[in-house]
mmCIF file of C-alpha atoms and ligand atoms in Angstrom:
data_model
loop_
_atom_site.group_PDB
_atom_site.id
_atom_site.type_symbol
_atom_site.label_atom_id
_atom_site.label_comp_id
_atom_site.label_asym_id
_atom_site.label_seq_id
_atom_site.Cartn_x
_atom_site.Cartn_y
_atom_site.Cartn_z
ATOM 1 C CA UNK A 159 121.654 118.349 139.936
ATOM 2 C CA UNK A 160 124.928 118.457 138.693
ATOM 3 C CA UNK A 161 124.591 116.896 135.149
ATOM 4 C CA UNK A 162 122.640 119.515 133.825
ATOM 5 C CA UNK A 163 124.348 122.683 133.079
ATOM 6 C CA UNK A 164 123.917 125.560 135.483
ATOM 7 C CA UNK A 165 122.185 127.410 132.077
ATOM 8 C CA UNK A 166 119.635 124.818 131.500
ATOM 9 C CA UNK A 167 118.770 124.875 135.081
ATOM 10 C CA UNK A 168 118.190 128.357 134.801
ATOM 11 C CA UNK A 169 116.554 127.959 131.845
ATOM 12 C CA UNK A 170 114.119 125.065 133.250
ATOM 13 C CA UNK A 171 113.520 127.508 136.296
ATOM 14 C CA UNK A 172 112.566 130.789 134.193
ATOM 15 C CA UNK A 173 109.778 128.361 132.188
ATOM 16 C CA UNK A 174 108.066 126.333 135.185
ATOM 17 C CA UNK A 175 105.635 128.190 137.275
ATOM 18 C CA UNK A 176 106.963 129.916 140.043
ATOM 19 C CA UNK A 177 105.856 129.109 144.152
ATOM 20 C CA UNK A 178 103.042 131.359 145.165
ATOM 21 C CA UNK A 179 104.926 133.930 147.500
ATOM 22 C CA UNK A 180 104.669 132.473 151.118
ATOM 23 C CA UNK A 181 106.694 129.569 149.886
ATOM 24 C CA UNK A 182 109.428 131.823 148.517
ATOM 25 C CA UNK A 183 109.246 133.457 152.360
ATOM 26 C CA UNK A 184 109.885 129.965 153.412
ATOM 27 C CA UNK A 185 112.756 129.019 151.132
ATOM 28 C CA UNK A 186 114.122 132.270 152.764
ATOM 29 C CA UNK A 187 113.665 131.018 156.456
ATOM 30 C CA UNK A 188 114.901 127.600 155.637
ATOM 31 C CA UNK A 189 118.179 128.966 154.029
ATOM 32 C CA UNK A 190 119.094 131.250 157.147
ATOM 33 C CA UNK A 191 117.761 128.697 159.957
ATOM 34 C CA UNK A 192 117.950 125.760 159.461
ATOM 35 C CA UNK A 193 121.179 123.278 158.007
ATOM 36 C CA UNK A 194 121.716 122.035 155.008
ATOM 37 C CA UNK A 195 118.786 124.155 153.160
ATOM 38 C CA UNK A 196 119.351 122.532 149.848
ATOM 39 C CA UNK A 197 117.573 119.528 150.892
ATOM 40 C CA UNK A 198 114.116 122.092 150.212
ATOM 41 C CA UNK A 199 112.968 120.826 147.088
ATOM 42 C CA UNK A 200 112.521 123.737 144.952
ATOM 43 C CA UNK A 201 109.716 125.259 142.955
ATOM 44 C CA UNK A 202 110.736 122.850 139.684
ATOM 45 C CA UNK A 203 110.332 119.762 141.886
ATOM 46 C CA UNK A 204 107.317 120.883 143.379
ATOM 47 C CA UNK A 205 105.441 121.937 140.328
ATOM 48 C CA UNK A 206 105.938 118.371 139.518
ATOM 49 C CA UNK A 207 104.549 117.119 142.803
ATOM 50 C CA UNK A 208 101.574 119.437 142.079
ATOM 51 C CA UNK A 209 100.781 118.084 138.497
ATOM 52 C CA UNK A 210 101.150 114.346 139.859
ATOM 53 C CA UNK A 211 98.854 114.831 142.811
ATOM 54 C CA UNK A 212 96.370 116.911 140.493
ATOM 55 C CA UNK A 213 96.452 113.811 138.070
ATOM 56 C CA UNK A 214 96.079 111.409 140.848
ATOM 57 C CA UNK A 215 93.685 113.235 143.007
ATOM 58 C CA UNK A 216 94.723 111.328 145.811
ATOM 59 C CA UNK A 217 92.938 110.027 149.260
ATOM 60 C CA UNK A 218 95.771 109.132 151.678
ATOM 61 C CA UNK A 219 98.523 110.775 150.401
ATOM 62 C CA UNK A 220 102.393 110.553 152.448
ATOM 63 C CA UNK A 221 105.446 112.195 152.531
ATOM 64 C CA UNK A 222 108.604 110.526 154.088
ATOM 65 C CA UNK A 223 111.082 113.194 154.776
ATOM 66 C CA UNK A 224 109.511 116.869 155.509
ATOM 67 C CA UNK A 225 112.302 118.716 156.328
ATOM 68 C CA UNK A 226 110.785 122.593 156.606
ATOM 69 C CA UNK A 227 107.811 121.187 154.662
ATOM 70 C CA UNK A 228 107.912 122.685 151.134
ATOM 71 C CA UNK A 229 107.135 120.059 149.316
ATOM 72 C CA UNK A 230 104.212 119.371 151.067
ATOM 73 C CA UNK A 231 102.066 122.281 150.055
ATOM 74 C CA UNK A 232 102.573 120.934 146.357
ATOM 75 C CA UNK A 233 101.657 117.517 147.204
ATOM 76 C CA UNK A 234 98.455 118.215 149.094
ATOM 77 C CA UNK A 235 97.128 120.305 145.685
ATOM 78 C CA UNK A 236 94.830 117.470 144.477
ATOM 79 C CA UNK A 237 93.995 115.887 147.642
ATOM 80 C CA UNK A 238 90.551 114.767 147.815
ATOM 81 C CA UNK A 239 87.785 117.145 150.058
ATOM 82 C CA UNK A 240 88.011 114.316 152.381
ATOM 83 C CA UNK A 241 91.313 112.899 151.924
ATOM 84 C CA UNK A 242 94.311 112.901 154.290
ATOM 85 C CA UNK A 243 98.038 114.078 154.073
ATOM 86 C CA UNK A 244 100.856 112.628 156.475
ATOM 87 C CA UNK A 245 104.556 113.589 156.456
ATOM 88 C CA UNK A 246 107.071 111.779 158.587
ATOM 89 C CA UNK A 247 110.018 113.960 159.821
ATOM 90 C CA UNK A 248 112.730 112.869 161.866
ATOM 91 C CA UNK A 249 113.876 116.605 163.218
ATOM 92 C CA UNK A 250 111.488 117.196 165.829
ATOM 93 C CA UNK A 251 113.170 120.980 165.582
ATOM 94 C CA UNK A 252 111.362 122.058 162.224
ATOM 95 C CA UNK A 253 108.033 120.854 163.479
ATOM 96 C CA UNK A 254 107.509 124.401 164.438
ATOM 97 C CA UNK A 255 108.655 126.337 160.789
ATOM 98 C CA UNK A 256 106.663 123.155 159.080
ATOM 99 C CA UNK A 257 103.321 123.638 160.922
ATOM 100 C CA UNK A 258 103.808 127.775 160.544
ATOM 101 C CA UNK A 259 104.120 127.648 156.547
ATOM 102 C CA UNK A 260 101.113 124.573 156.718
ATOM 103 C CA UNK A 261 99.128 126.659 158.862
ATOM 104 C CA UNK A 262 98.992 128.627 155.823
ATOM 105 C CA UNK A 263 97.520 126.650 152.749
ATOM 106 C CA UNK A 264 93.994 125.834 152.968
ATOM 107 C CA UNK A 265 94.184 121.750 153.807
ATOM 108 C CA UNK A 266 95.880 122.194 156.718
ATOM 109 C CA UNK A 267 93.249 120.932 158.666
ATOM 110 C CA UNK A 268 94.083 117.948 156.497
ATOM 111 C CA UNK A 269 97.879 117.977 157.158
ATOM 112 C CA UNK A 270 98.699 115.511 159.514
ATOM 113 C CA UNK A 271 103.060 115.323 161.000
ATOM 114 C CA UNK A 272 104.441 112.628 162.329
ATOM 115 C CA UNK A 273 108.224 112.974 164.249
ATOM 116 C CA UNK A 274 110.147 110.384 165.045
ATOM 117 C CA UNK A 275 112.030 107.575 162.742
ATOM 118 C CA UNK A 276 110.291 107.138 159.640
ATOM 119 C CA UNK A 277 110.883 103.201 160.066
ATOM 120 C CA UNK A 278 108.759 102.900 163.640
ATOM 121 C CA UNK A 279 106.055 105.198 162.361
ATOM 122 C CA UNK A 280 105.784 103.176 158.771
ATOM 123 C CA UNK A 281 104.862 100.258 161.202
ATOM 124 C CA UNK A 282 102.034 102.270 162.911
ATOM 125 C CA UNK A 283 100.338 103.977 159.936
ATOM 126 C CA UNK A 284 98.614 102.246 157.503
ATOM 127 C CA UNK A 285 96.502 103.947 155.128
ATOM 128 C CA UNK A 286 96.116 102.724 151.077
ATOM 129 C CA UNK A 287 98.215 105.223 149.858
ATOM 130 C CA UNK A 288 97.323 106.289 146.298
ATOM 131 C CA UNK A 289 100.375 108.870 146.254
ATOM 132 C CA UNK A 290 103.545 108.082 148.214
ATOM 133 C CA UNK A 291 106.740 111.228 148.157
ATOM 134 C CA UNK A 292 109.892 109.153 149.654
ATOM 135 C CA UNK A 293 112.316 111.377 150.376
ATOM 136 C CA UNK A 294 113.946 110.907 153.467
ATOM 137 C CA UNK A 295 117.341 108.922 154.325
ATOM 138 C CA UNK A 296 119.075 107.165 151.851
ATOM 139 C CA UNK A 297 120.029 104.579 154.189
ATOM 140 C CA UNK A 298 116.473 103.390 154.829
ATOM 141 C CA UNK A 299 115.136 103.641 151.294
ATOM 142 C CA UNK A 300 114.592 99.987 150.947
ATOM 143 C CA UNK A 301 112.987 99.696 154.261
ATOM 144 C CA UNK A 302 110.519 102.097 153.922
ATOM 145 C CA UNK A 303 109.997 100.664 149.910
ATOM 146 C CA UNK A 304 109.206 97.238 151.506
ATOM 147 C CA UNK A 305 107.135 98.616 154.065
ATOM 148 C CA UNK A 306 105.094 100.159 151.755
ATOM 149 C CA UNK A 307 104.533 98.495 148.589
ATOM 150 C CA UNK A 308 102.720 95.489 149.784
ATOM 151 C CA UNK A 309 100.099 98.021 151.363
ATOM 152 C CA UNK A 310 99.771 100.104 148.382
ATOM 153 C CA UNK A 311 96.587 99.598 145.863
ATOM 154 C CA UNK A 312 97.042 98.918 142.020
ATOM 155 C CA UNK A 313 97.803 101.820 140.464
ATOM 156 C CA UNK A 314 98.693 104.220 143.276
ATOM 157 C CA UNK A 315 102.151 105.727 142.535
ATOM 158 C CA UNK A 316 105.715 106.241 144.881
ATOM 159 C CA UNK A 317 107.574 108.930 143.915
ATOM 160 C CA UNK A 318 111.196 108.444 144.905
ATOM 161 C CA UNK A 319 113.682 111.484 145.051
ATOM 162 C CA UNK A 320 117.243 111.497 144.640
ATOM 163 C CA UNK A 321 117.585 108.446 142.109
ATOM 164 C CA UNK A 322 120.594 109.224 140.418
ATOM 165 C CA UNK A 323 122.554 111.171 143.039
ATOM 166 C CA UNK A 324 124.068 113.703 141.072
ATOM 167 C CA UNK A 325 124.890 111.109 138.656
ATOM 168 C CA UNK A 326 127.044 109.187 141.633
ATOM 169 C CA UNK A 327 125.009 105.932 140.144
ATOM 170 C CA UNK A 328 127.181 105.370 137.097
ATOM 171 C CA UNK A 329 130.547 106.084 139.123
ATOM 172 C CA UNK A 330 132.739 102.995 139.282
ATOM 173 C CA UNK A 331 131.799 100.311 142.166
ATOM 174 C CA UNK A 332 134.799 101.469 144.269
ATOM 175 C CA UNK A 333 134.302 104.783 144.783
ATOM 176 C CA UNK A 334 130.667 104.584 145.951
ATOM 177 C CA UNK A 335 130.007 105.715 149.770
ATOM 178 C CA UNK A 336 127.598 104.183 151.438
ATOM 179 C CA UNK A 337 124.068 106.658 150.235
ATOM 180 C CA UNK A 338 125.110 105.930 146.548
ATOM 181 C CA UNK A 339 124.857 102.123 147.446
ATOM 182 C CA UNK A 340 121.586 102.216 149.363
ATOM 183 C CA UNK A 341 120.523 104.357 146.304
ATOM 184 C CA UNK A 342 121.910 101.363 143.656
ATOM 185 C CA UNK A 343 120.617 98.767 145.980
ATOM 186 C CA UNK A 344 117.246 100.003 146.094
ATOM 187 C CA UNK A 345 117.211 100.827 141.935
ATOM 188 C CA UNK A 346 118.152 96.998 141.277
ATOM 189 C CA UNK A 347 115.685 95.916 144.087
ATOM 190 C CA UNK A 348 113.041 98.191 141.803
ATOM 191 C CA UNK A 349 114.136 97.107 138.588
ATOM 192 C CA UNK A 350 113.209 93.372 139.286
ATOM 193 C CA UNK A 351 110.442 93.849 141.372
ATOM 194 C CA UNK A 352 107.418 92.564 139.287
ATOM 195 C CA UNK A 353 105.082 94.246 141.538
ATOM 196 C CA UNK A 354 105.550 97.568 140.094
ATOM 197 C CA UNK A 355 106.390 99.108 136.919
ATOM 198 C CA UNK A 356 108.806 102.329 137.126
ATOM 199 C CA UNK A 357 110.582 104.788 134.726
ATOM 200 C CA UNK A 358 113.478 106.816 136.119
ATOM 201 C CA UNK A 359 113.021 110.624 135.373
ATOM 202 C CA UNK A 360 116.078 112.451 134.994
ATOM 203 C CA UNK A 361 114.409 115.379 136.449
ATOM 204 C CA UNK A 362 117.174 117.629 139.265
ATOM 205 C CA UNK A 363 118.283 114.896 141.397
ATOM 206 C CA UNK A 364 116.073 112.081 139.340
ATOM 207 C CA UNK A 365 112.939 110.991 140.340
ATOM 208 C CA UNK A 366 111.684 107.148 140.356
ATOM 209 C CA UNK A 367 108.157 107.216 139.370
ATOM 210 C CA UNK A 368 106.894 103.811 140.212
ATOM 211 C CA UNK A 369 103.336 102.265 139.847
ATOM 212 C CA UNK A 370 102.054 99.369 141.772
ATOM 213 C CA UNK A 371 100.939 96.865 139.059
HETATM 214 C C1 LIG B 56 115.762 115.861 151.464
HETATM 215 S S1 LIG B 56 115.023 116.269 152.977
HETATM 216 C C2 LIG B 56 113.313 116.325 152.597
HETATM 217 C C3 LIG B 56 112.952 117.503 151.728
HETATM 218 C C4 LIG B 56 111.471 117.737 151.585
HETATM 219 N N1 LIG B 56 110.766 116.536 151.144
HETATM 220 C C5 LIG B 56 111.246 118.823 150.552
HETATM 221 O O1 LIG B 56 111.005 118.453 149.413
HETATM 222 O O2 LIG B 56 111.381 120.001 150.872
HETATM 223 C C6 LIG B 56 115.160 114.784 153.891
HETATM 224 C C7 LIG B 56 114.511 114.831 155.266
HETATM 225 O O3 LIG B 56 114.427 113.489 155.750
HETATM 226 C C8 LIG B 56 114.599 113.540 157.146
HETATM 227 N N2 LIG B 56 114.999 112.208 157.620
HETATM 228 C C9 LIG B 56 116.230 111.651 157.601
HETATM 229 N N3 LIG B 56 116.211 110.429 158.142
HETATM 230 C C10 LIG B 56 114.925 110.188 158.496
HETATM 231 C C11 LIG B 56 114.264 109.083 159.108
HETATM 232 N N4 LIG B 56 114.929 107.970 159.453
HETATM 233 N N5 LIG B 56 112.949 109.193 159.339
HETATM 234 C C12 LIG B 56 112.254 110.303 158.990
HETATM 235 N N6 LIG B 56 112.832 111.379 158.408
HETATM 236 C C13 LIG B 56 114.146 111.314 158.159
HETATM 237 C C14 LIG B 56 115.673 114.599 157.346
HETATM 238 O O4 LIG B 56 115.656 115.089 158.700
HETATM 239 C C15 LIG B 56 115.296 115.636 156.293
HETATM 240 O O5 LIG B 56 114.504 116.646 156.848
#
């Protein structure tokens, strides 16, 4: 987030509409529990989550990357009466503060959490996704992007977080670690992939909104 300035963030933050209440509770939780809490998305991110699963109305609708589930009660706005959600988490220790903040939004009958290594479980599930959230390791980003593409109908949309990594992407080649070249690795990989068609939104971290062709 760190090439906007902390005032426009503020700014941006005042004007989006704000979590319902039980979501603020869990930002709360997650920031005294659990490690590295600003991995939770946010309200900004997930009104944008809402307004692309309200657009898309999705079916089968997946999140790689849970973490105390925030995101996920923004996702599962538009999903269809019969339609399924299923997040992939790799801490089997927040299964218990995701499924008490699900338990509260009215799909959670159709809220389905899967632990383990998103990679193994990619190979298991296999839905037509109309709305993929990939937000998980950056490490595996082009694994799970190759596992999933091919499986994806025309037109359903991945959402990729983390894109420009606090504008690490434009650093010079030597100083990259290793997440900001999985994250360059898999924008190149995007960029010439003819399957899809993608714009880069330089919303907090940057999102990759991409659409199967
Ligand atoms: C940035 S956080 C997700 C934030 C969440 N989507 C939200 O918006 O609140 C990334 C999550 O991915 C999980 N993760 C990391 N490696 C993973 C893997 N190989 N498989 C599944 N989940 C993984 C981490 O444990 C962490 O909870």
């Amino acid at each position: 987030m760190e090439f906007l300035s902390d005032d426009l963030q503020e700014y941006i933050s005042a004007h989006t509409t704000k979590a319902p209440d039980y979501l603020d509770e869990l930002e709360r939780e997650t920031w005294v529990k659990v490690l590295m809490p600003r991995m939770l998305s946010g309200h900004v991110q997930g009104q944008i989550l809402k307004q692309f699963s309200i657009m898309k109305r999705p079916k089968y609708l997946l999140e790689v990357g849970t973490f105390t589930g925030y995101a996920s009660h923004f996702l599962v706005e538009g999903l269809q009466e019969d339609g399924e959600f299923h997040a992939v988490e790799i801490n089997e220790e927040l299964e218990f503060l995701i499924k008490k903040y699900w338990a509260k939004h009215p799909k959670f009958s159709q809220m389905h959490l899967h632990i383990g290594p998103a990679a193994q479980i990619l190979n298991d599930l296999h839905k037509p996704w109309d709305l993929i959230f990939l937000d998980a390791d950056k490490a595996g980003l082009l694994t799970y992007y190759e596992q999933l593409i091919p499986v994806m109908p025309s037109d359903s949309i991945m959402l990729i977080d983390n894109i420009l990594w606090s504008g690490k992407v434009t650093e010079p080649v030597a100083k990259n670690d290793k997440d900001t070249k999985a994250i360059l690795a898999l924008n190149e990989h995007v960029a010439n992939d003819t399957r899809v068609e993608q714009v880069i939104l330089s919303a907090r971290d940057g999102i990759m909104m991409v659409r199967k062709v």
